[in-house]
PDB file of C-alpha atoms in Angstrom:
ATOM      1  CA  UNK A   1      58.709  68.213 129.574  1.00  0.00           C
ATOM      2  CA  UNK A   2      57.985  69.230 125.927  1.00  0.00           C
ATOM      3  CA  UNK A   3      56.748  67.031 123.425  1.00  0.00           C
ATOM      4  CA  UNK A   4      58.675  67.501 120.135  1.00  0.00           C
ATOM      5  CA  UNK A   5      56.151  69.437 118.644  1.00  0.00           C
ATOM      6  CA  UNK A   6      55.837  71.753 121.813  1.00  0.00           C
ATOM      7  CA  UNK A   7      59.458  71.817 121.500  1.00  0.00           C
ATOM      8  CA  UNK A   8      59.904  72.564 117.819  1.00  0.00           C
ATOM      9  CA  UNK A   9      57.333  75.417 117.850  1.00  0.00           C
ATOM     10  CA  UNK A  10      58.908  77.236 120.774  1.00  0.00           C
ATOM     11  CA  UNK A  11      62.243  76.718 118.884  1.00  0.00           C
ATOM     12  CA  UNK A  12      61.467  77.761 115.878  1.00  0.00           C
ATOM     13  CA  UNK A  13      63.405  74.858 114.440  1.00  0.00           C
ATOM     14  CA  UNK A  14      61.297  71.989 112.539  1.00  0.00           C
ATOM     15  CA  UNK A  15      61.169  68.290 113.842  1.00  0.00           C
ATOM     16  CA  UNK A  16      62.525  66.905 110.725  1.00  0.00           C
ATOM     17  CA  UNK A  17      65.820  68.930 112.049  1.00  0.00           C
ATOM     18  CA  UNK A  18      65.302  68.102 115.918  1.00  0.00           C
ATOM     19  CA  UNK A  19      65.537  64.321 114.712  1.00  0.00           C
ATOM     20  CA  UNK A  20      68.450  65.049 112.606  1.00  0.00           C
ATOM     21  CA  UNK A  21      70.378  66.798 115.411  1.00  0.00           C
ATOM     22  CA  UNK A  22      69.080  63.633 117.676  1.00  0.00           C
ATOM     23  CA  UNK A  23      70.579  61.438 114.638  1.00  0.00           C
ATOM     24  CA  UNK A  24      73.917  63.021 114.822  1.00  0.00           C
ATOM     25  CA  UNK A  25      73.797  63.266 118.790  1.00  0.00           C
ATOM     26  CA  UNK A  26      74.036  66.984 118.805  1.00  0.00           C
ATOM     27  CA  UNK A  27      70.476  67.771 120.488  1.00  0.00           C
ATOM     28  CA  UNK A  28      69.577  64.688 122.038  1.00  0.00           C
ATOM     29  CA  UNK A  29      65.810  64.431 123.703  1.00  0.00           C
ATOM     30  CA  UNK A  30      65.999  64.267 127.560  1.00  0.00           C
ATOM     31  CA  UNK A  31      63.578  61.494 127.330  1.00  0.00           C
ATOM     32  CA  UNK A  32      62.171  59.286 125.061  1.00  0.00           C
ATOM     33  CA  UNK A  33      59.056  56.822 125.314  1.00  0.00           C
ATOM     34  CA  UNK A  34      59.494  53.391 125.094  1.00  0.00           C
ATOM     35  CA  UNK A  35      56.517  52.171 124.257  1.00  0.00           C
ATOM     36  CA  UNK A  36      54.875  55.144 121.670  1.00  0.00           C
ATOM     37  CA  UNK A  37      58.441  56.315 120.625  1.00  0.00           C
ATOM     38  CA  UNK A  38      57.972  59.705 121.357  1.00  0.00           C
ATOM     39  CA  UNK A  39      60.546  62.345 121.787  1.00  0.00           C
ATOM     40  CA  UNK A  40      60.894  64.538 124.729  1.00  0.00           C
ATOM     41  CA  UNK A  41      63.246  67.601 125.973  1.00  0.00           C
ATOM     42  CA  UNK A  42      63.450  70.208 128.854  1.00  0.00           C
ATOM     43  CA  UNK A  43      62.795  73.590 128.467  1.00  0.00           C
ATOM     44  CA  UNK A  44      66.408  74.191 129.609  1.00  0.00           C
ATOM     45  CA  UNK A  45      67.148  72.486 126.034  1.00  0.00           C
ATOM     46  CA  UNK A  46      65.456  75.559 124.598  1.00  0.00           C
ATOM     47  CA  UNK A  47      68.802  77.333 125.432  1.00  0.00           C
ATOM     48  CA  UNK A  48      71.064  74.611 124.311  1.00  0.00           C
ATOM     49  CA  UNK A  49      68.856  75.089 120.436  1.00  0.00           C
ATOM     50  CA  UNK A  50      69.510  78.463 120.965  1.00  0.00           C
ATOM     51  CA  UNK A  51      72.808  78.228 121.195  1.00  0.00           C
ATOM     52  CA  UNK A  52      73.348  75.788 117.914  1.00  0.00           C
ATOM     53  CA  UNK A  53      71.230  77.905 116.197  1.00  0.00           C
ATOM     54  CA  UNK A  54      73.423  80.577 116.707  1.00  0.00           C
ATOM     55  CA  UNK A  55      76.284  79.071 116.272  1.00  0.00           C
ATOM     56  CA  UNK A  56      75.160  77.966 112.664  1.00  0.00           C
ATOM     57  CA  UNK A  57      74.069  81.697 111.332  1.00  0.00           C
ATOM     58  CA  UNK A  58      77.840  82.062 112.457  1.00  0.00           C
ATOM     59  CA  UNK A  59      78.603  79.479 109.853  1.00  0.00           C
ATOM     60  CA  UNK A  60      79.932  76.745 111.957  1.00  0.00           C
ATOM     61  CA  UNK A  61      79.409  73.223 110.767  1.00  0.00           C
ATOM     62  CA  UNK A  62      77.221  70.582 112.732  1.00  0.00           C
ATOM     63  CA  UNK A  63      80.258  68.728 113.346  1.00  0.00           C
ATOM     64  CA  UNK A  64      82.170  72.108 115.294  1.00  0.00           C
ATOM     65  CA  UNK A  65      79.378  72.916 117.458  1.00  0.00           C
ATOM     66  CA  UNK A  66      79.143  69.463 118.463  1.00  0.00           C
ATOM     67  CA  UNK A  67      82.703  69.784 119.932  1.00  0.00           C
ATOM     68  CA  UNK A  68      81.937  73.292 120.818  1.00  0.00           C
ATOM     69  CA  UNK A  69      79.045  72.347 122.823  1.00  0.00           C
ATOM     70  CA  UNK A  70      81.005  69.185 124.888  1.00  0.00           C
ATOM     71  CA  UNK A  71      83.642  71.581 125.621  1.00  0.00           C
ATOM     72  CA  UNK A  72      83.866  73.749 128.704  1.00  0.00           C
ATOM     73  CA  UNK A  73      82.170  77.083 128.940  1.00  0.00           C
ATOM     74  CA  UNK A  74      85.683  78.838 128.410  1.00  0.00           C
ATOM     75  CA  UNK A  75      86.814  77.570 124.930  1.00  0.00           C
ATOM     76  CA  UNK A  76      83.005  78.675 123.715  1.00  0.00           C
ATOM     77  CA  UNK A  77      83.741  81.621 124.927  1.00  0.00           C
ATOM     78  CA  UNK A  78      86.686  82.105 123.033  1.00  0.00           C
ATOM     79  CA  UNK A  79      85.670  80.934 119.790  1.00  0.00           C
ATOM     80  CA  UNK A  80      82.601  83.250 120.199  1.00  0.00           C
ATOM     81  CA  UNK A  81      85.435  86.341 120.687  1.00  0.00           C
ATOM     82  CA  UNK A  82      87.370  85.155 117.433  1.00  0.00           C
ATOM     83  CA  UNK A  83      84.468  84.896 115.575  1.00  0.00           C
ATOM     84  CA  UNK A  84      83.008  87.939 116.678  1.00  0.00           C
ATOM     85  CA  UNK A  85      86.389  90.104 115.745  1.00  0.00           C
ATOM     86  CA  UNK A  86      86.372  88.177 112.064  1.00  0.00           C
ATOM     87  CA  UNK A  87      83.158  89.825 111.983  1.00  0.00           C
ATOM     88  CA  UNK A  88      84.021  92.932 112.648  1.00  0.00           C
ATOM     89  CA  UNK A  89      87.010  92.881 110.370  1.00  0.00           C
ATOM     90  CA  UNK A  90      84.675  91.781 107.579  1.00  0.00           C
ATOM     91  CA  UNK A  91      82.230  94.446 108.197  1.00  0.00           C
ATOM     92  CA  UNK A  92      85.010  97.255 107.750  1.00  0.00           C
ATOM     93  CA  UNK A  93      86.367  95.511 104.803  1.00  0.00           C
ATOM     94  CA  UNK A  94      82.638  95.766 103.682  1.00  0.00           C
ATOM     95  CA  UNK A  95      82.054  99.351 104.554  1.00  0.00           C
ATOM     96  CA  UNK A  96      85.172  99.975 102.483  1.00  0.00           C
ATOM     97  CA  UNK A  97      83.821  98.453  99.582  1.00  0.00           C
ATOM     98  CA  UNK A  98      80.252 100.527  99.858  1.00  0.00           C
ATOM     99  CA  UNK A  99      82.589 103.504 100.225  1.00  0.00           C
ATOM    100  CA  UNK A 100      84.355 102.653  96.817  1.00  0.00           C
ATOM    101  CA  UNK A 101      81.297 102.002  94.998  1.00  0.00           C
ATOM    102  CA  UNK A 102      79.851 105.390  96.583  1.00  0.00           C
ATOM    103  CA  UNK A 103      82.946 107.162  95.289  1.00  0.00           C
ATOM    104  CA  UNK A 104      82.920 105.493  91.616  1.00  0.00           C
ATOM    105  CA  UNK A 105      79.051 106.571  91.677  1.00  0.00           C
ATOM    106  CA  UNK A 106      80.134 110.278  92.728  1.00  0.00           C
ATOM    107  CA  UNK A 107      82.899 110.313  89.668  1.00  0.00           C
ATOM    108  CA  UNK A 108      80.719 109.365  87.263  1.00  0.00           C
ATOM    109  CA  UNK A 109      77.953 111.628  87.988  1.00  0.00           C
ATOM    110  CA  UNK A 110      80.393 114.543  88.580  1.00  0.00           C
ATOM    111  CA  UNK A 111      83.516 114.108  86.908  1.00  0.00           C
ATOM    112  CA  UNK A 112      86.848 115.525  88.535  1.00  0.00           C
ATOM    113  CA  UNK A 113      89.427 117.285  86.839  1.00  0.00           C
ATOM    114  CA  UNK A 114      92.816 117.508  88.096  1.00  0.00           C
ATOM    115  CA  UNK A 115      95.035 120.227  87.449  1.00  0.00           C
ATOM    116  CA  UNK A 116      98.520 118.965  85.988  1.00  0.00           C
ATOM    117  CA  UNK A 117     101.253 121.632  86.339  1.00  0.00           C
ATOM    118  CA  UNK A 118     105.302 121.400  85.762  1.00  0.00           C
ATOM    119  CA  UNK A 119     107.663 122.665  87.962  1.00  0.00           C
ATOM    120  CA  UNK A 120     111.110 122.164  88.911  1.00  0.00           C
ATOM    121  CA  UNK A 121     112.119 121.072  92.623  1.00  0.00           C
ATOM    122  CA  UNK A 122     114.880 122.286  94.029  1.00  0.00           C
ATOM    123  CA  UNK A 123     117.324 120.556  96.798  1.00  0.00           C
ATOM    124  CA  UNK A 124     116.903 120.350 100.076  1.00  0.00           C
ATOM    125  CA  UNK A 125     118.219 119.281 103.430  1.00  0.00           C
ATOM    126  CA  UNK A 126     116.098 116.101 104.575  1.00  0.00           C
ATOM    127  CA  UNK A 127     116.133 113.516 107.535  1.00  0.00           C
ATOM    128  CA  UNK A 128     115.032 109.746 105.874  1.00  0.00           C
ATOM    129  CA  UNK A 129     113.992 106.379 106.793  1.00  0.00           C
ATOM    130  CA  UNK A 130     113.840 103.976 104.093  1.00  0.00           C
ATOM    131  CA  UNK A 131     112.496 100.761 104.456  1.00  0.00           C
ATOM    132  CA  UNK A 132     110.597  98.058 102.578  1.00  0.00           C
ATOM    133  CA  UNK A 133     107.159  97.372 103.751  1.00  0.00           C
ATOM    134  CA  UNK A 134     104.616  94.219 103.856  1.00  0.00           C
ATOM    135  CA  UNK A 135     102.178  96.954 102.072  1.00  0.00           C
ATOM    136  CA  UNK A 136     100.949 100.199 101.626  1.00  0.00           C
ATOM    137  CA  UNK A 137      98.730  99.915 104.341  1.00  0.00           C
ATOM    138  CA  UNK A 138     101.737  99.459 106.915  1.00  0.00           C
ATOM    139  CA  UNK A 139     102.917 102.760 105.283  1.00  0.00           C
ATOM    140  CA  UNK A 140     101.191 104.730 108.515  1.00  0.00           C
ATOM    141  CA  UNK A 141     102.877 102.138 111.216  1.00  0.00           C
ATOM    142  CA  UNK A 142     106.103 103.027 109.628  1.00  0.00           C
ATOM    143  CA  UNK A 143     105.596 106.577 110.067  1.00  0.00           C
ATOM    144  CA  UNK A 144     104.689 106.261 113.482  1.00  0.00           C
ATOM    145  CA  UNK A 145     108.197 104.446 114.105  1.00  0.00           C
ATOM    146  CA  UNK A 146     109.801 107.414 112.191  1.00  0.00           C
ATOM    147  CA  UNK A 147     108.355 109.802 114.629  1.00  0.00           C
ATOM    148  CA  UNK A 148     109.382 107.596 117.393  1.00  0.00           C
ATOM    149  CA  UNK A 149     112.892 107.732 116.130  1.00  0.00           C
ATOM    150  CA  UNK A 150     113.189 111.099 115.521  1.00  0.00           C
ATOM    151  CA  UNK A 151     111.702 111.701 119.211  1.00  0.00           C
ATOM    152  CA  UNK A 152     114.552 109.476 120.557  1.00  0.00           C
ATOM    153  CA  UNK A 153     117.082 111.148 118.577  1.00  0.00           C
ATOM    154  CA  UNK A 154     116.145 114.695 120.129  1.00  0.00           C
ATOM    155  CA  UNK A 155     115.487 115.761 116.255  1.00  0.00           C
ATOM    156  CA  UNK A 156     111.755 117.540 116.285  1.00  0.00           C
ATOM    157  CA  UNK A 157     113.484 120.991 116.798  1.00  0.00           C
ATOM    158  CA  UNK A 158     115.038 120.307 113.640  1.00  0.00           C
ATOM    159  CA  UNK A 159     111.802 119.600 111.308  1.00  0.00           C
ATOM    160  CA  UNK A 160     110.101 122.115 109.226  1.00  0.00           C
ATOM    161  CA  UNK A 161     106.561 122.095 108.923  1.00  0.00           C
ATOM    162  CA  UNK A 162     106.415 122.273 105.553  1.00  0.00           C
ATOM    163  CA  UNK A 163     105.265 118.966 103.872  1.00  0.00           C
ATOM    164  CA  UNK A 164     106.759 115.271 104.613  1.00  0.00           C
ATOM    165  CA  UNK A 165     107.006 113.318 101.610  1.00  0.00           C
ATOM    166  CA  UNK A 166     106.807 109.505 100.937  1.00  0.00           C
ATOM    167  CA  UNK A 167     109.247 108.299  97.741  1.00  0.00           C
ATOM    168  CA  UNK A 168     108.110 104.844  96.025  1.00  0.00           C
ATOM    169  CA  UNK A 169     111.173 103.114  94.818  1.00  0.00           C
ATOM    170  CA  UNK A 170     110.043  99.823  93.560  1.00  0.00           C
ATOM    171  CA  UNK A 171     109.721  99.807  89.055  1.00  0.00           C
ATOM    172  CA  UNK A 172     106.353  98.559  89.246  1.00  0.00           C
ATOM    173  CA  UNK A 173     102.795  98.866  91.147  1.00  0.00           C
ATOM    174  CA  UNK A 174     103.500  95.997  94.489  1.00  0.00           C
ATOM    175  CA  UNK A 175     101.157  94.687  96.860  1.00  0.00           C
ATOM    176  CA  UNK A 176     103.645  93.272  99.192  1.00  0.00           C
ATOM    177  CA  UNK A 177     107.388  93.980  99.792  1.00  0.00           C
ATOM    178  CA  UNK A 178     106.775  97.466  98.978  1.00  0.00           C
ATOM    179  CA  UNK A 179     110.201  99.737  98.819  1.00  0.00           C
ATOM    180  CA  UNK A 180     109.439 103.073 100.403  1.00  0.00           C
ATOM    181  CA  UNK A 181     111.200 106.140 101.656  1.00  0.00           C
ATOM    182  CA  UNK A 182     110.064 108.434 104.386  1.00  0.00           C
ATOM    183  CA  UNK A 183     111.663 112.172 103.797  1.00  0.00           C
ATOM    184  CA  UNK A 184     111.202 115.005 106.230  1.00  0.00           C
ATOM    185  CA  UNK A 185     112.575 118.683 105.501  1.00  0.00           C
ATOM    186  CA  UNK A 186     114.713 119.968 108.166  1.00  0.00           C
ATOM    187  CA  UNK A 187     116.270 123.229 108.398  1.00  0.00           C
ATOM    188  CA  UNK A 188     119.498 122.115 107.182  1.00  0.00           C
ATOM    189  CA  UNK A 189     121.654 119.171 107.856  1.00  0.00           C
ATOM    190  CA  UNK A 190     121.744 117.212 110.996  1.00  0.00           C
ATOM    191  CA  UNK A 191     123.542 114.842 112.872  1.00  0.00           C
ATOM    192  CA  UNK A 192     121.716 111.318 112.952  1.00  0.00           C
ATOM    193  CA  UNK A 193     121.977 107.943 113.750  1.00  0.00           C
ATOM    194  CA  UNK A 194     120.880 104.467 111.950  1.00  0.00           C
ATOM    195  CA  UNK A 195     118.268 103.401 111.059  1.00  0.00           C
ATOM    196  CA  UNK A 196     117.826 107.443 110.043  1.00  0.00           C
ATOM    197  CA  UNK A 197     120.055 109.010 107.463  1.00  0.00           C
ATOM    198  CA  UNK A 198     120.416 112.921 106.854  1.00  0.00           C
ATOM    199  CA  UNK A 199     120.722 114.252 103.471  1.00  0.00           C
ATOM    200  CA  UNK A 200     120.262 116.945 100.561  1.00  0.00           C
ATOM    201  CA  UNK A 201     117.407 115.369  98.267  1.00  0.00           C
ATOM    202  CA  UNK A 202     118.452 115.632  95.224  1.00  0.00           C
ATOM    203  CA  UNK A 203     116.817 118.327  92.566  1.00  0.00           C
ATOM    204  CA  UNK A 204     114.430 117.516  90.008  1.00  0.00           C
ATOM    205  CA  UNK A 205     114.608 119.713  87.255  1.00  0.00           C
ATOM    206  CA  UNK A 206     111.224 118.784  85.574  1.00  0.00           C
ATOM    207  CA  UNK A 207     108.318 116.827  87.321  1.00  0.00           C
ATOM    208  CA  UNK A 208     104.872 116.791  87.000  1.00  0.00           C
ATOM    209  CA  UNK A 209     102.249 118.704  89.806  1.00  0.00           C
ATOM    210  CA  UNK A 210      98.705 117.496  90.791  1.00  0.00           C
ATOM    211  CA  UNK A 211      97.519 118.700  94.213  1.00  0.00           C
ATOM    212  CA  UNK A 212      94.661 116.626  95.862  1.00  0.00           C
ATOM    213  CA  UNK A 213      91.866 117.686  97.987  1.00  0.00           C
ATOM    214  CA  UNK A 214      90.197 114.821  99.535  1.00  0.00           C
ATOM    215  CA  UNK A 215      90.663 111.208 101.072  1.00  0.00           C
ATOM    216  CA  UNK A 216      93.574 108.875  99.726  1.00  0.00           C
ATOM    217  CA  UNK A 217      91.202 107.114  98.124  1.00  0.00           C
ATOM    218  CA  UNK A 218      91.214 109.340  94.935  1.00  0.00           C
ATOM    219  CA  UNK A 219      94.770 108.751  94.684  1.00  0.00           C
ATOM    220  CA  UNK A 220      94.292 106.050  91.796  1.00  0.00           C
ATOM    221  CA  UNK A 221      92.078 108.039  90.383  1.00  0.00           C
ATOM    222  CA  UNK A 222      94.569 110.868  90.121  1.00  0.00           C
ATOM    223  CA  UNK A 223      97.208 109.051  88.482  1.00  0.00           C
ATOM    224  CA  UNK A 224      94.928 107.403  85.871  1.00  0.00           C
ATOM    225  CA  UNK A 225      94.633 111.172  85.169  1.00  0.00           C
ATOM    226  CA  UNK A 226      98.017 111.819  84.819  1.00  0.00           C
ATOM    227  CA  UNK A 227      98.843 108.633  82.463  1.00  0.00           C
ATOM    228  CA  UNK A 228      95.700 110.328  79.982  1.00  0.00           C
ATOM    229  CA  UNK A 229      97.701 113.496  80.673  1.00  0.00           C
ATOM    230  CA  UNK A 230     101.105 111.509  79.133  1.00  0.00           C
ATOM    231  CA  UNK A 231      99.186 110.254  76.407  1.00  0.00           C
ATOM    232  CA  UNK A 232      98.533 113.451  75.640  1.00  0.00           C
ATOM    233  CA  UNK A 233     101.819 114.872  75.832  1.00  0.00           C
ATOM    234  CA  UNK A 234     104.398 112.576  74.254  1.00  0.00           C
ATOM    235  CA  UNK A 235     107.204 114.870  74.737  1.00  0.00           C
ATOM    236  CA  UNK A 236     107.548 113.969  78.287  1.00  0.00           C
ATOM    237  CA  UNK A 237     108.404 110.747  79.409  1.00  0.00           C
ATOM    238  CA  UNK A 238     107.489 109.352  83.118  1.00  0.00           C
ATOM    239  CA  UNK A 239     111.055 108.445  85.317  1.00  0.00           C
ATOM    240  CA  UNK A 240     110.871 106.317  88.294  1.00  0.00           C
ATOM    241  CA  UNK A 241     110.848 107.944  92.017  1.00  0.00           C
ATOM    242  CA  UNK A 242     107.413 108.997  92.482  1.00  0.00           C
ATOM    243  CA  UNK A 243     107.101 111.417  95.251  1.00  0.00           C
ATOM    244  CA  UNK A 244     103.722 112.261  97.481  1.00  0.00           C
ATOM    245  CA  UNK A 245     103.404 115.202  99.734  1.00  0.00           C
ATOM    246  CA  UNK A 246     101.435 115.971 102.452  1.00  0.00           C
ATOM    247  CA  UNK A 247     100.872 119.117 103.442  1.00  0.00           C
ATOM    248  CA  UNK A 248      97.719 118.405 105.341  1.00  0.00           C
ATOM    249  CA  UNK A 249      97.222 114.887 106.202  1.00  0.00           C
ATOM    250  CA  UNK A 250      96.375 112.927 109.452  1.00  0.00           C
ATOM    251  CA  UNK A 251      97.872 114.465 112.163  1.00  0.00           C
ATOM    252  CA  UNK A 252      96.594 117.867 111.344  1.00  0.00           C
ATOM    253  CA  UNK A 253      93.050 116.527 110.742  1.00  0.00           C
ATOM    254  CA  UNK A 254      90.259 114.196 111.596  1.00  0.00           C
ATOM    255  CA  UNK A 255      88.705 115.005 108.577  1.00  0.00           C
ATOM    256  CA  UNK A 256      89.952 113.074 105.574  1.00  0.00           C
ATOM    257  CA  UNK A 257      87.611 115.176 103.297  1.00  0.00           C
ATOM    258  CA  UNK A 258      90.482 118.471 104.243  1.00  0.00           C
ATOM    259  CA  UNK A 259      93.751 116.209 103.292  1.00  0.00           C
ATOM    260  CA  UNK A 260      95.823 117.950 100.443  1.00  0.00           C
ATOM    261  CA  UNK A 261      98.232 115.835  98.821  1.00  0.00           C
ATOM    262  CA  UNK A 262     100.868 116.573  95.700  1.00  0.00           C
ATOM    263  CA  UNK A 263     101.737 114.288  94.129  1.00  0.00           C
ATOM    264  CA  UNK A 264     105.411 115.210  91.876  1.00  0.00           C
ATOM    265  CA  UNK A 265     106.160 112.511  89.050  1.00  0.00           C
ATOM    266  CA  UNK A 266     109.510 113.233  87.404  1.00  0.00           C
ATOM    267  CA  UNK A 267     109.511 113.830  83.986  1.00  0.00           C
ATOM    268  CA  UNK A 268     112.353 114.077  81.503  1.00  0.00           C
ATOM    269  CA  UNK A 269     111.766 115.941  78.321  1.00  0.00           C
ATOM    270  CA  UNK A 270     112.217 113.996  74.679  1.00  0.00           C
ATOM    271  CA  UNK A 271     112.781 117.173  72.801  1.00  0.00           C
ATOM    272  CA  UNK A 272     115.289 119.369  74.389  1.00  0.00           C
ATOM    273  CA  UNK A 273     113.489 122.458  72.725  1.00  0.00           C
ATOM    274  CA  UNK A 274     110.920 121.608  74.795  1.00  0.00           C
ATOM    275  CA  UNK A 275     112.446 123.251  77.850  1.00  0.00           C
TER     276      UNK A 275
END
């Protein structure tokens, strides 16, 4: 047996909080003395602290890992596996905020200038899904269901290799509900069935040209170029049905550092001398 002391130094836990664990029945000594009053536990109680202790770095309250610790070995168990994979989750969320700030660092101490180019784009022949997603980040699950489709459909002999495109339909910037269209050339038009559609996409005579190098990530970046670009030209005006191209994205590459992207904005011209 330890006397609280023993018991608080080995446990790294002070006896003001060994009494107030006692108070609240959550560590209770194994015995106590009647007559001098003094507390005392088993050292198997040193792994029963342990356990509390870790349980409150993983920000449970008293009052959970008092339930936690009457339950059965099982359901501690589990709530250690939930807690762990919130964990995780919140360490990539956190590695993709050091990689932002990393980024923003990078920009400012080497500035990035896009090149902005117009061009017309001519029709073409095109197998679709369109669909409207929880977010952009459910844009890759979608694609993965387009290539399942396709698959089913017997329709890969029919795809060119030549730069899938995703069209953004909505008026405005969303962070839910988001109104996408997934466009693959194909070497002319082919027979499909729901939920794909085969088409010509339409022409645009005038749109705007900025091919990116790099990770996704500098895709806001790119377009906050392209609005200073606007400013700067007043005889175009922006029209909805943004497109983005990949011509080297994830399933040619590990590397997100060797994506290349264009982005096409249609443009309509103010001053018909212009053109």
């Amino acid at each position: 047996m330890l006397k609280i002391g023993e018991f608080s130094q080995l446990g790294h836990v002070s006896i003001r909080m060994l009494r107030h664990y006692d108070d609240i029945g959550l560590l209770r000594p194994k015995k106590i003395d009647q007559e001098s009053g003094y507390r005392y536990y088993s050292v198997r109680q040193l792994e029963q602290l342990h356990t509390i202790l870790l349980l409150k770095e993983l920000k449970f309250s008293l009052q959970e890992i008092k339930e936690l610790l009457s339950a059965d070995s099982n359901s501690l168990k589990k709530q250690l596996l939930n807690k762990e994979q919130r964990i995780i989750e919140e360490i990539a969320r956190d590695q993709l905020r050091i990689e932002a700030i990393q980024r923003k660092v990078q920009q400012i101490d080497n500035p990035v200038s896009y090149d902005i180019r117009l061009c017309a784009i001519p029709s073409f022949p095109a197998i679709c899904l369109r669909k409207v997603i929880p977010s952009f980040y459910h844009e890759g699950m979608l694609w993965q269901q387009f290539y399942d489709e396709m698959a089913k459909q017997n329709l890969t002999v029919a795809l060119q290799d030549i730069g899938n495109a995703t069209i953004f339909y909505d008026q405005e910037y969303k962070e839910q509900n988001v109104d996408i269209e997934l466009v693959w050339r194909t070497k002319k038009l082919e027979t499909v069935s729901a939920p794909l559609v085969s088409l010509m996409m339409p022409e645009v005579p005038l749109a705007a040209s900025i091919i990116v190098q790099g990770s996704y990530h500098q895709l806001p970046t790119v377009y906050q170029e392209f609005a200073c670009w606007l400013d700067q030209h007043p005889e175009y005006q922006m029209v909805k049905l943004t497109r983005q191209v990949c011509h080297i994205g994830p399933d040619e590459t590990d590397n997100s550092e060797d994506y290349i992207t264009e982005i096409q904005i249609p443009l309509i011209a103010l001053d018909s001398h212009i053109m």
